[in-house]
């Protein structure tokens, strides 16, 4: 039963009946069928097909083959008892070249997915952009080019009209921080470019796309959905005397560069000042902030771990300034003197520190800043090196991670945070971006040779939680 211990290992905690438990995935990570039924090429196809970009040389050509195994996967979700499923839509399946012609086969696929969810009593939560930009748009500058935001608006209008009678929650973007800073700053993610000014232009054009996308959805949907965006807000810990200044700089780039325009209607002045030697922010045009600053119904938060930062003393050996993803350039333009400090374990297989207390604090902080905005956890989970034993996967570390983080969620709610749901990352093992298949996040195992799905012990545990709304033993 509930121990109340500070180690966040409570069991027996009860979640409200209307709290929604589900699972999340993303199109490029699970679908495969990369060149079938009219799908265009995305930046992740190009990136993963480029030698040296993915640590284990893998790509998403087949991955979980979800595109061909849709019914099986829907049945799996039903078996787990999921109440909601957060998936993303592959833009190049809908508009293969990024502009103009629409691919009906792509629309049909997502229409079958949404119908299949509804038939099984599972709420569809659709993300419009989880990083798979059509390659022809990247060839014209990608997110550094303002035009991409307008192409996003067009794509949104198409898919919004097609699914806008059934999708319950629309999420415009997943983690625009990654798209901008890892895609155009550090180069760890597609398209692999490394220019600080480009990364900041991408930040703004992604924000603009969010606003344009919301307006497009509002104009075409016929049901009464909720609108949202998913941010990977950074939970930051300052180290030593310079910690507070380092936190301020990283908070500006990593968090307030998005929450500022989206939720307050302005870029924070300190962000503009910190980056003044890199860009004059001339890409922000008159009227943009009004477009970006629109009401949303729920804010999606993805959380995995914390970051500890301080200002480099200029003497001791410099630690990577890029946090927890491999990188060539910098993911933090303008924060050149910020140093990311190794944190205490335990760690997941990603090397990320396990910190449920950081999760609770983040949720409390976000709620304090936006008290009227409901929150939803749109991703949380952990990679561990799973072993199959007699056809089962005993993964107590993952269950422990989930228990601790769900305890954090519960404690935040007890503390008054308005949290509406929790989507575990991920439904099943999949292509983990620059890490390929080397990191397994699923509560369901995928054997990449046979594509057989096996529910892990953590999946059975999660399924019990979903059904009872009580954190199991
Ligand atoms: C998040 C991504 C998601 C997954 C997890 C582990 O940054 O949104 O696709 O890769 O990390």
CSV table of C-alpha atoms and ligand atoms in Angstrom, one decimal:
chain,number,residue,atom,x,y,z
A,1,UNK,CA,0.0,0.0,0.0
A,2,UNK,CA,0.9,3.6,-0.1
A,3,UNK,CA,4.1,4.2,1.8
A,4,UNK,CA,4.5,7.9,1.2
A,5,UNK,CA,8.2,7.3,1.0
A,6,UNK,CA,10.3,9.9,-0.7
A,7,UNK,CA,11.5,7.2,-3.1
A,8,UNK,CA,8.4,7.4,-5.2
A,9,UNK,CA,7.7,3.7,-5.1
A,10,UNK,CA,4.1,3.9,-3.8
A,11,UNK,CA,1.6,1.4,-4.8
A,12,UNK,CA,-2.1,1.5,-4.1
A,13,UNK,CA,-2.5,5.1,-5.2
A,14,UNK,CA,-5.9,5.6,-6.8
A,15,UNK,CA,-6.3,7.8,-10.0
A,16,UNK,CA,-9.6,9.5,-10.7
A,17,UNK,CA,-12.0,7.6,-12.9
A,18,UNK,CA,-11.9,10.2,-15.7
A,19,UNK,CA,-8.0,10.1,-15.8
A,20,UNK,CA,-7.0,8.6,-19.2
A,21,UNK,CA,-4.3,6.0,-19.5
A,22,UNK,CA,-2.9,5.2,-22.9
A,23,UNK,CA,0.2,4.6,-24.9
A,24,UNK,CA,2.1,6.6,-27.5
A,25,UNK,CA,4.0,5.9,-30.7
A,26,UNK,CA,5.2,7.9,-33.7
A,27,UNK,CA,4.8,7.2,-37.4
A,28,UNK,CA,8.4,7.0,-38.6
A,29,UNK,CA,9.3,4.9,-35.5
A,30,UNK,CA,6.8,2.1,-36.1
A,31,UNK,CA,5.2,2.2,-39.5
A,32,UNK,CA,7.8,1.0,-42.0
A,33,UNK,CA,6.3,0.7,-45.6
A,34,UNK,CA,8.5,3.7,-46.3
A,35,UNK,CA,8.0,3.6,-50.0
A,36,UNK,CA,4.6,2.1,-50.4
A,37,UNK,CA,1.2,3.2,-51.4
A,38,UNK,CA,2.4,6.6,-52.6
A,39,UNK,CA,4.2,7.7,-49.5
A,40,UNK,CA,6.8,10.4,-50.2
A,41,UNK,CA,10.4,10.5,-48.8
A,42,UNK,CA,10.9,12.2,-45.4
A,43,UNK,CA,14.0,13.7,-43.9
A,44,UNK,CA,14.3,10.7,-41.6
A,45,UNK,CA,14.5,8.4,-44.6
A,46,UNK,CA,17.3,10.4,-46.0
A,47,UNK,CA,19.0,10.8,-42.7
A,48,UNK,CA,18.8,7.1,-41.7
A,49,UNK,CA,19.9,6.0,-45.2
A,50,UNK,CA,23.1,8.2,-44.8
A,51,UNK,CA,26.0,6.1,-43.4
A,52,UNK,CA,27.1,7.2,-40.0
A,53,UNK,CA,24.0,9.0,-38.9
A,54,UNK,CA,22.3,6.2,-36.9
A,55,UNK,CA,24.5,4.5,-34.3
A,56,UNK,CA,23.7,0.9,-35.2
A,57,UNK,CA,23.2,1.7,-39.0
A,58,UNK,CA,19.5,1.0,-38.8
A,59,UNK,CA,16.6,2.7,-40.6
A,60,UNK,CA,12.9,2.9,-40.5
A,61,UNK,CA,12.2,1.1,-43.8
A,62,UNK,CA,10.4,-1.8,-42.0
A,63,UNK,CA,10.8,-1.2,-38.2
A,64,UNK,CA,7.7,-2.6,-36.6
A,65,UNK,CA,5.8,-3.0,-39.9
A,66,UNK,CA,2.8,-1.4,-38.2
A,67,UNK,CA,1.5,-0.2,-41.5
A,68,UNK,CA,0.8,-3.8,-42.5
A,69,UNK,CA,0.0,-5.0,-39.0
A,70,UNK,CA,-2.5,-2.4,-38.1
A,71,UNK,CA,-5.3,-4.7,-37.1
A,72,UNK,CA,-3.0,-6.9,-35.0
A,73,UNK,CA,-1.7,-3.8,-33.2
A,74,UNK,CA,-5.2,-2.4,-32.6
A,75,UNK,CA,-6.2,-5.8,-31.1
A,76,UNK,CA,-3.1,-5.6,-28.9
A,77,UNK,CA,-4.1,-2.2,-27.6
A,78,UNK,CA,-7.5,-3.5,-26.9
A,79,UNK,CA,-6.0,-6.5,-25.0
A,80,UNK,CA,-4.0,-4.1,-22.9
A,81,UNK,CA,-7.2,-2.2,-22.2
A,82,UNK,CA,-5.8,1.1,-23.4
A,83,UNK,CA,-8.2,4.0,-23.0
A,84,UNK,CA,-6.3,6.3,-25.5
A,85,UNK,CA,-3.7,5.9,-28.2
A,86,UNK,CA,-1.4,8.7,-29.2
A,87,UNK,CA,-0.1,8.2,-32.7
A,88,UNK,CA,1.4,10.6,-35.2
A,89,UNK,CA,0.5,11.1,-38.8
A,90,UNK,CA,3.2,10.9,-41.5
A,91,UNK,CA,3.1,14.1,-43.5
A,92,UNK,CA,4.7,12.5,-46.5
A,93,UNK,CA,2.0,9.8,-46.6
A,94,UNK,CA,-0.7,12.5,-46.9
A,95,UNK,CA,1.2,15.1,-49.0
A,96,UNK,CA,4.1,13.1,-50.6
A,97,UNK,CA,6.1,16.1,-51.9
A,98,UNK,CA,5.1,18.4,-49.0
A,99,UNK,CA,2.9,20.6,-51.2
A,100,UNK,CA,0.1,20.1,-53.8
A,101,UNK,CA,-1.0,16.6,-54.5
A,102,UNK,CA,-2.7,14.6,-51.8
A,103,UNK,CA,-2.3,10.8,-51.4
A,104,UNK,CA,-5.7,9.2,-50.7
A,105,UNK,CA,-4.1,5.9,-49.7
A,106,UNK,CA,-2.3,7.7,-46.9
A,107,UNK,CA,-5.5,9.3,-45.7
A,108,UNK,CA,-7.3,5.9,-45.9
A,109,UNK,CA,-4.6,4.3,-43.6
A,110,UNK,CA,-5.2,6.8,-40.8
A,111,UNK,CA,-8.9,6.7,-41.3
A,112,UNK,CA,-8.8,2.9,-40.8
A,113,UNK,CA,-6.6,3.5,-37.7
A,114,UNK,CA,-9.0,6.0,-36.2
A,115,UNK,CA,-12.1,3.8,-36.9
A,116,UNK,CA,-10.3,0.8,-35.5
A,117,UNK,CA,-9.6,2.7,-32.3
A,118,UNK,CA,-13.1,4.0,-31.9
A,119,UNK,CA,-14.6,0.5,-32.6
A,120,UNK,CA,-12.5,-0.8,-29.8
A,121,UNK,CA,-13.4,2.1,-27.4
A,122,UNK,CA,-10.0,3.7,-27.6
A,123,UNK,CA,-9.7,7.5,-27.8
A,124,UNK,CA,-7.7,8.7,-30.8
A,125,UNK,CA,-5.0,11.4,-30.0
A,126,UNK,CA,-3.4,12.5,-33.2
A,127,UNK,CA,0.0,14.3,-33.5
A,128,UNK,CA,0.4,16.2,-36.8
A,129,UNK,CA,4.1,16.4,-36.8
A,130,UNK,CA,6.5,14.0,-35.1
A,131,UNK,CA,9.6,14.9,-37.1
A,132,UNK,CA,9.0,13.3,-40.5
A,133,UNK,CA,9.2,16.4,-42.7
A,134,UNK,CA,8.8,15.7,-46.5
A,135,UNK,CA,12.2,15.8,-48.0
A,136,UNK,CA,11.3,18.2,-50.8
A,137,UNK,CA,10.5,20.8,-48.2
A,138,UNK,CA,13.9,20.3,-46.6
A,139,UNK,CA,15.4,20.7,-50.0
A,140,UNK,CA,13.9,24.2,-50.0
A,141,UNK,CA,15.3,25.0,-46.6
A,142,UNK,CA,13.2,23.0,-44.2
A,143,UNK,CA,12.1,24.7,-41.0
A,144,UNK,CA,14.6,27.5,-41.6
A,145,UNK,CA,12.3,28.5,-44.5
A,146,UNK,CA,9.1,30.3,-43.4
A,147,UNK,CA,7.2,28.7,-46.3
A,148,UNK,CA,7.4,25.3,-44.5
A,149,UNK,CA,4.9,26.6,-41.9
A,150,UNK,CA,2.4,27.4,-44.6
A,151,UNK,CA,2.9,24.0,-46.2
A,152,UNK,CA,2.2,22.6,-42.7
A,153,UNK,CA,-1.0,24.6,-42.6
A,154,UNK,CA,-2.1,23.1,-45.9
A,155,UNK,CA,-1.3,19.6,-44.9
A,156,UNK,CA,-3.2,20.2,-41.6
A,157,UNK,CA,-6.3,21.4,-43.5
A,158,UNK,CA,-6.3,18.2,-45.6
A,159,UNK,CA,-5.9,15.7,-42.7
A,160,UNK,CA,-8.0,17.8,-40.4
A,161,UNK,CA,-10.9,17.7,-42.8
A,162,UNK,CA,-10.5,13.9,-43.3
A,163,UNK,CA,-10.3,12.9,-39.6
A,164,UNK,CA,-11.9,16.0,-38.0
A,165,UNK,CA,-15.1,14.2,-37.3
A,166,UNK,CA,-13.4,11.5,-35.1
A,167,UNK,CA,-10.1,12.6,-33.6
A,168,UNK,CA,-10.6,13.7,-29.9
A,169,UNK,CA,-7.4,15.4,-29.3
A,170,UNK,CA,-5.2,17.1,-31.9
A,171,UNK,CA,-1.6,17.8,-31.1
A,172,UNK,CA,0.1,20.1,-33.6
A,173,UNK,CA,3.8,19.4,-32.9
A,174,UNK,CA,5.8,16.8,-30.9
A,175,UNK,CA,8.8,18.3,-29.1
A,176,UNK,CA,9.6,21.2,-31.4
A,177,UNK,CA,12.8,21.6,-29.3
A,178,UNK,CA,14.1,18.5,-30.9
A,179,UNK,CA,13.1,19.4,-34.5
A,180,UNK,CA,14.8,22.8,-34.2
A,181,UNK,CA,17.8,22.3,-32.1
A,182,UNK,CA,18.8,18.7,-32.8
A,183,UNK,CA,17.8,19.0,-36.4
A,184,UNK,CA,19.5,22.3,-37.2
A,185,UNK,CA,21.8,23.0,-34.2
A,186,UNK,CA,23.5,19.9,-33.0
A,187,UNK,CA,22.8,17.8,-36.1
A,188,UNK,CA,22.1,14.7,-34.1
A,189,UNK,CA,18.6,14.4,-35.7
A,190,UNK,CA,17.4,14.8,-39.3
A,191,UNK,CA,18.2,16.8,-41.4
A,192,UNK,CA,21.5,16.9,-39.5
A,193,UNK,CA,22.4,20.6,-40.0
A,194,UNK,CA,24.6,22.5,-37.6
A,195,UNK,CA,24.0,26.2,-37.5
A,196,UNK,CA,22.8,28.1,-34.4
A,197,UNK,CA,21.0,30.9,-36.4
A,198,UNK,CA,19.2,28.3,-38.4
A,199,UNK,CA,18.1,26.4,-35.3
A,200,UNK,CA,16.6,29.7,-33.9
A,201,UNK,CA,14.8,30.4,-37.2
A,202,UNK,CA,13.5,26.8,-37.1
A,203,UNK,CA,12.2,27.5,-33.5
A,204,UNK,CA,10.1,30.4,-34.8
A,205,UNK,CA,8.8,28.7,-37.9
A,206,UNK,CA,7.8,25.7,-35.9
A,207,UNK,CA,5.9,28.0,-33.5
A,208,UNK,CA,4.3,29.7,-36.5
A,209,UNK,CA,3.3,26.3,-37.9
A,210,UNK,CA,1.7,25.5,-34.5
A,211,UNK,CA,-0.4,28.6,-34.7
A,212,UNK,CA,-1.3,28.2,-38.4
A,213,UNK,CA,-2.1,24.5,-37.8
A,214,UNK,CA,-4.5,25.4,-34.9
A,215,UNK,CA,-6.4,27.9,-37.1
A,216,UNK,CA,-6.6,25.3,-39.9
A,217,UNK,CA,-8.0,22.7,-37.6
A,218,UNK,CA,-10.5,25.0,-36.1
A,219,UNK,CA,-11.7,25.9,-39.6
A,220,UNK,CA,-12.2,22.3,-40.8
A,221,UNK,CA,-13.1,19.9,-38.0
A,222,UNK,CA,-16.7,19.0,-37.5
A,223,UNK,CA,-16.7,17.5,-34.0
A,224,UNK,CA,-15.6,19.3,-30.8
A,225,UNK,CA,-12.0,18.1,-30.2
A,226,UNK,CA,-9.4,19.4,-27.8
A,227,UNK,CA,-6.4,21.2,-29.2
A,228,UNK,CA,-2.9,20.8,-27.8
A,229,UNK,CA,0.9,20.8,-28.4
A,230,UNK,CA,3.5,18.5,-26.9
A,231,UNK,CA,6.6,20.0,-25.4
A,232,UNK,CA,9.6,18.3,-23.8
A,233,UNK,CA,9.9,20.9,-21.1
A,234,UNK,CA,13.3,20.6,-19.5
A,235,UNK,CA,13.5,20.0,-15.8
A,236,UNK,CA,16.5,21.9,-14.8
A,237,UNK,CA,18.7,21.8,-11.7
A,238,UNK,CA,21.3,24.5,-11.1
A,239,UNK,CA,24.7,23.4,-9.8
A,240,UNK,CA,26.7,25.6,-7.5
A,241,UNK,CA,26.9,29.4,-7.5
A,242,UNK,CA,26.4,29.8,-11.2
A,243,UNK,CA,23.6,27.3,-11.4
A,244,UNK,CA,20.8,29.8,-11.4
A,245,UNK,CA,22.3,31.7,-14.4
A,246,UNK,CA,22.8,28.5,-16.3
A,247,UNK,CA,19.2,27.4,-15.6
A,248,UNK,CA,17.9,30.8,-16.8
A,249,UNK,CA,19.8,30.4,-20.1
A,250,UNK,CA,18.7,26.8,-20.8
A,251,UNK,CA,15.2,27.5,-19.6
A,252,UNK,CA,15.0,30.4,-22.1
A,253,UNK,CA,16.2,28.3,-25.1
A,254,UNK,CA,14.6,25.0,-24.1
A,255,UNK,CA,11.3,25.9,-22.6
A,256,UNK,CA,10.3,29.6,-22.8
A,257,UNK,CA,11.2,29.8,-26.5
A,258,UNK,CA,8.0,27.8,-27.0
A,259,UNK,CA,5.8,28.6,-24.0
A,260,UNK,CA,6.6,32.3,-24.4
A,261,UNK,CA,5.0,32.8,-27.9
A,262,UNK,CA,2.5,30.0,-27.6
A,263,UNK,CA,1.1,30.7,-24.1
A,264,UNK,CA,2.2,34.3,-23.3
A,265,UNK,CA,2.2,35.8,-26.7
A,266,UNK,CA,5.8,37.0,-26.8
A,267,UNK,CA,9.4,35.7,-26.9
A,268,UNK,CA,11.2,36.3,-23.6
A,269,UNK,CA,13.5,39.3,-23.7
A,270,UNK,CA,16.4,37.4,-22.1
A,271,UNK,CA,16.2,34.8,-24.9
A,272,UNK,CA,16.5,37.6,-27.5
A,273,UNK,CA,19.3,39.2,-25.6
A,274,UNK,CA,21.3,35.9,-25.1
A,275,UNK,CA,21.1,35.1,-28.8
A,276,UNK,CA,21.6,38.6,-30.1
A,277,UNK,CA,25.1,37.9,-31.5
A,278,UNK,CA,23.7,35.0,-33.5
A,279,UNK,CA,20.5,36.4,-34.9
A,280,UNK,CA,18.4,39.6,-34.8
A,281,UNK,CA,15.2,37.5,-34.9
A,282,UNK,CA,14.3,39.3,-38.1
A,283,UNK,CA,12.3,36.2,-39.1
A,284,UNK,CA,9.6,37.2,-36.6
A,285,UNK,CA,7.2,39.1,-38.8
A,286,UNK,CA,4.4,41.4,-37.7
A,287,UNK,CA,1.3,39.5,-36.8
A,288,UNK,CA,3.2,36.2,-36.2
A,289,UNK,CA,2.8,36.3,-32.4
A,290,UNK,CA,-1.0,36.8,-32.7
A,291,UNK,CA,-1.1,33.6,-34.9
A,292,UNK,CA,1.0,31.6,-32.5
A,293,UNK,CA,-0.7,32.8,-29.3
A,294,UNK,CA,-4.0,30.9,-29.5
A,295,UNK,CA,-5.8,29.2,-26.7
A,296,UNK,CA,-5.2,25.4,-26.3
A,297,UNK,CA,-7.2,23.1,-24.2
A,298,UNK,CA,-4.5,20.9,-22.9
A,299,UNK,CA,-0.7,21.1,-22.8
A,300,UNK,CA,1.1,17.8,-23.6
A,301,UNK,CA,4.3,17.2,-21.6
A,302,UNK,CA,7.0,14.6,-22.4
A,303,UNK,CA,9.3,13.8,-19.5
A,304,UNK,CA,12.2,11.4,-19.1
A,305,UNK,CA,14.9,12.9,-16.9
A,306,UNK,CA,16.5,16.1,-15.5
A,307,UNK,CA,19.4,18.2,-16.6
A,308,UNK,CA,21.9,19.7,-14.2
A,309,UNK,CA,23.7,22.8,-15.4
A,310,UNK,CA,26.3,25.4,-14.4
A,311,UNK,CA,28.4,28.0,-16.1
A,312,UNK,CA,31.8,26.6,-17.2
A,313,UNK,CA,34.7,28.0,-15.2
A,314,UNK,CA,36.9,28.2,-18.2
A,315,UNK,CA,39.5,26.0,-16.5
A,316,UNK,CA,38.4,22.4,-15.8
A,317,UNK,CA,37.6,19.9,-18.6
A,318,UNK,CA,34.5,20.9,-20.5
A,319,UNK,CA,31.5,18.5,-20.4
A,320,UNK,CA,29.3,18.2,-23.5
A,321,UNK,CA,27.0,21.2,-23.8
A,322,UNK,CA,24.4,19.1,-25.5
A,323,UNK,CA,22.7,17.2,-22.8
A,324,UNK,CA,21.7,13.6,-23.4
A,325,UNK,CA,21.8,13.2,-27.2
A,326,UNK,CA,24.9,12.7,-29.3
A,327,UNK,CA,25.8,15.7,-31.3
A,328,UNK,CA,28.2,17.4,-33.7
A,329,UNK,CA,27.3,21.1,-33.3
A,330,UNK,CA,25.5,22.7,-30.4
A,331,UNK,CA,21.9,22.2,-29.4
A,332,UNK,CA,22.0,25.4,-27.3
A,333,UNK,CA,22.9,28.4,-29.5
A,334,UNK,CA,24.0,31.4,-27.4
A,335,UNK,CA,24.5,29.3,-24.3
A,336,UNK,CA,28.1,28.5,-25.1
A,337,UNK,CA,29.3,28.8,-21.5
A,338,UNK,CA,26.7,26.5,-20.0
A,339,UNK,CA,28.0,23.1,-19.0
A,340,UNK,CA,25.8,20.0,-18.5
A,341,UNK,CA,26.9,18.2,-15.3
A,342,UNK,CA,26.8,14.4,-14.9
A,343,UNK,CA,24.0,13.6,-12.4
A,344,UNK,CA,23.7,10.8,-9.9
A,345,UNK,CA,22.1,7.5,-11.0
A,346,UNK,CA,20.4,5.2,-11.3
A,347,UNK,CA,20.2,5.5,-15.1
A,348,UNK,CA,18.2,4.0,-17.9
A,349,UNK,CA,19.8,2.3,-20.9
A,350,UNK,CA,19.9,5.8,-22.5
A,351,UNK,CA,22.2,7.0,-19.8
A,352,UNK,CA,19.4,9.3,-18.6
A,353,UNK,CA,19.1,9.7,-14.8
A,354,UNK,CA,16.0,8.4,-13.2
A,355,UNK,CA,14.4,11.3,-11.3
A,356,UNK,CA,10.7,11.1,-10.5
A,357,UNK,CA,11.1,14.0,-8.1
A,358,UNK,CA,12.2,16.2,-11.0
A,359,UNK,CA,9.0,15.1,-12.8
A,360,UNK,CA,6.8,16.1,-9.9
A,361,UNK,CA,8.6,19.5,-9.6
A,362,UNK,CA,8.3,20.2,-13.3
A,363,UNK,CA,4.5,19.5,-13.2
A,364,UNK,CA,4.1,21.7,-10.2
A,365,UNK,CA,6.2,24.5,-11.8
A,366,UNK,CA,4.2,24.3,-15.1
A,367,UNK,CA,0.9,24.4,-13.2
A,368,UNK,CA,2.1,27.4,-11.2
A,369,UNK,CA,2.9,29.3,-14.4
A,370,UNK,CA,-0.2,28.3,-16.2
A,371,UNK,CA,-2.8,27.5,-13.5
A,372,UNK,CA,-5.8,27.4,-15.9
A,373,UNK,CA,-4.2,25.0,-18.4
A,374,UNK,CA,-4.9,21.3,-18.0
A,375,UNK,CA,-1.9,19.1,-18.6
A,376,UNK,CA,-1.5,15.6,-20.1
A,377,UNK,CA,1.6,13.4,-20.0
A,378,UNK,CA,2.0,12.6,-23.6
A,379,UNK,CA,5.3,10.6,-23.1
A,380,UNK,CA,7.1,9.0,-20.2
A,381,UNK,CA,8.9,5.7,-20.1
A,382,UNK,CA,12.3,4.0,-20.2
A,383,UNK,CA,14.7,2.0,-22.3
A,384,UNK,CA,16.3,-1.1,-20.7
A,385,UNK,CA,18.2,-4.0,-22.2
A,386,UNK,CA,15.5,-6.6,-22.2
A,387,UNK,CA,16.1,-10.3,-22.2
A,388,UNK,CA,13.6,-12.9,-23.4
A,389,UNK,CA,13.3,-15.8,-21.0
A,390,UNK,CA,11.0,-18.7,-22.0
A,391,UNK,CA,8.9,-16.4,-24.2
A,392,UNK,CA,8.5,-13.7,-21.5
A,393,UNK,CA,10.2,-10.4,-20.9
A,394,UNK,CA,10.9,-9.8,-17.2
A,395,UNK,CA,11.6,-6.1,-17.0
A,396,UNK,CA,11.3,-5.1,-13.4
A,397,UNK,CA,13.4,-1.9,-14.0
A,398,UNK,CA,10.9,-0.6,-16.5
A,399,UNK,CA,8.0,-1.3,-14.1
A,400,UNK,CA,9.9,0.4,-11.3
A,401,UNK,CA,10.5,3.4,-13.5
A,402,UNK,CA,6.8,3.6,-14.4
A,403,UNK,CA,5.7,3.1,-10.8
A,404,UNK,CA,7.9,5.9,-9.6
A,405,UNK,CA,6.9,8.3,-12.3
A,406,UNK,CA,3.2,7.5,-11.9
A,407,UNK,CA,3.7,8.2,-8.2
A,408,UNK,CA,5.1,11.5,-9.1
A,409,UNK,CA,2.1,12.2,-11.3
A,410,UNK,CA,-0.2,11.3,-8.5
A,411,UNK,CA,1.6,13.5,-6.0
A,412,UNK,CA,1.5,16.4,-8.4
A,413,UNK,CA,-2.3,15.9,-8.7
A,414,UNK,CA,-2.7,15.7,-4.9
A,415,UNK,CA,-0.8,19.0,-4.9
A,416,UNK,CA,-3.4,20.6,-7.1
A,417,UNK,CA,-2.0,20.1,-10.6
A,418,UNK,CA,-4.7,19.6,-13.2
A,419,UNK,CA,-3.5,16.5,-15.0
A,420,UNK,CA,-5.9,14.7,-17.4
A,421,UNK,CA,-4.0,11.6,-18.6
A,422,UNK,CA,-0.8,9.7,-19.1
A,423,UNK,CA,0.6,8.0,-22.2
A,424,UNK,CA,3.4,5.6,-21.7
A,425,UNK,CA,6.3,5.7,-24.2
A,426,UNK,CA,6.0,3.4,-25.9
A,427,UNK,CA,3.4,0.9,-26.8
A,428,UNK,CA,6.1,-1.2,-28.4
A,429,UNK,CA,9.8,-1.2,-29.1
A,430,UNK,CA,10.6,0.8,-32.1
A,431,UNK,CA,13.2,2.8,-34.1
A,432,UNK,CA,14.8,5.1,-31.5
A,433,UNK,CA,16.0,7.8,-33.9
A,434,UNK,CA,19.8,8.3,-33.9
A,435,UNK,CA,20.1,5.1,-31.7
A,436,UNK,CA,18.3,2.9,-34.2
A,437,UNK,CA,17.0,-0.4,-32.7
A,438,UNK,CA,19.6,-0.4,-29.9
A,439,UNK,CA,17.2,1.1,-27.3
A,440,UNK,CA,13.9,-0.6,-26.4
A,441,UNK,CA,11.2,1.6,-24.8
A,442,UNK,CA,8.2,-0.6,-25.4
A,443,UNK,CA,5.9,-2.2,-22.8
A,444,UNK,CA,5.5,-4.7,-25.7
A,445,UNK,CA,8.6,-6.3,-27.1
A,446,UNK,CA,9.1,-6.5,-30.9
A,447,UNK,CA,11.4,-9.2,-32.3
A,448,UNK,CA,12.9,-7.4,-35.3
A,449,UNK,CA,13.6,-10.7,-37.1
A,450,UNK,CA,10.1,-12.1,-36.9
A,451,UNK,CA,8.1,-8.9,-35.9
A,452,UNK,CA,6.3,-10.9,-33.3
A,453,UNK,CA,5.0,-8.8,-30.5
A,454,UNK,CA,5.2,-10.0,-26.8
A,455,UNK,CA,3.7,-8.1,-23.9
A,456,UNK,CA,6.5,-7.5,-21.4
A,457,UNK,CA,5.9,-7.8,-17.6
A,458,UNK,CA,5.8,-4.0,-17.5
A,459,UNK,CA,3.0,-4.2,-20.1
A,460,UNK,CA,1.0,-6.6,-18.0
A,461,UNK,CA,1.5,-4.3,-15.0
A,462,UNK,CA,0.5,-1.3,-16.9
A,463,UNK,CA,-2.6,-3.0,-18.2
A,464,UNK,CA,-3.7,-3.7,-14.7
A,465,UNK,CA,-3.2,-0.1,-13.8
A,466,UNK,CA,-5.2,1.0,-16.8
A,467,UNK,CA,-8.1,-1.3,-15.9
A,468,UNK,CA,-8.1,-0.5,-12.1
A,469,UNK,CA,-6.8,3.0,-12.0
A,470,UNK,CA,-4.8,1.9,-9.0
A,471,UNK,CA,-1.0,1.6,-9.0
A,472,UNK,CA,-0.5,-2.2,-8.7
A,473,UNK,CA,2.0,-3.9,-6.4
B,1,LIG,C1,11.2,11.6,-27.3
B,1,LIG,C2,10.5,11.4,-28.6
B,1,LIG,C3,10.0,10.0,-28.9
B,1,LIG,C4,11.0,9.0,-28.3
B,1,LIG,C5,11.4,9.3,-26.9
B,1,LIG,C6,12.3,8.3,-26.3
B,1,LIG,O1,12.1,12.7,-27.4
B,1,LIG,O2,9.4,12.3,-28.8
B,1,LIG,O3,9.8,9.9,-30.2
B,1,LIG,O4,12.0,8.8,-29.1
B,1,LIG,O5,12.0,10.6,-26.8
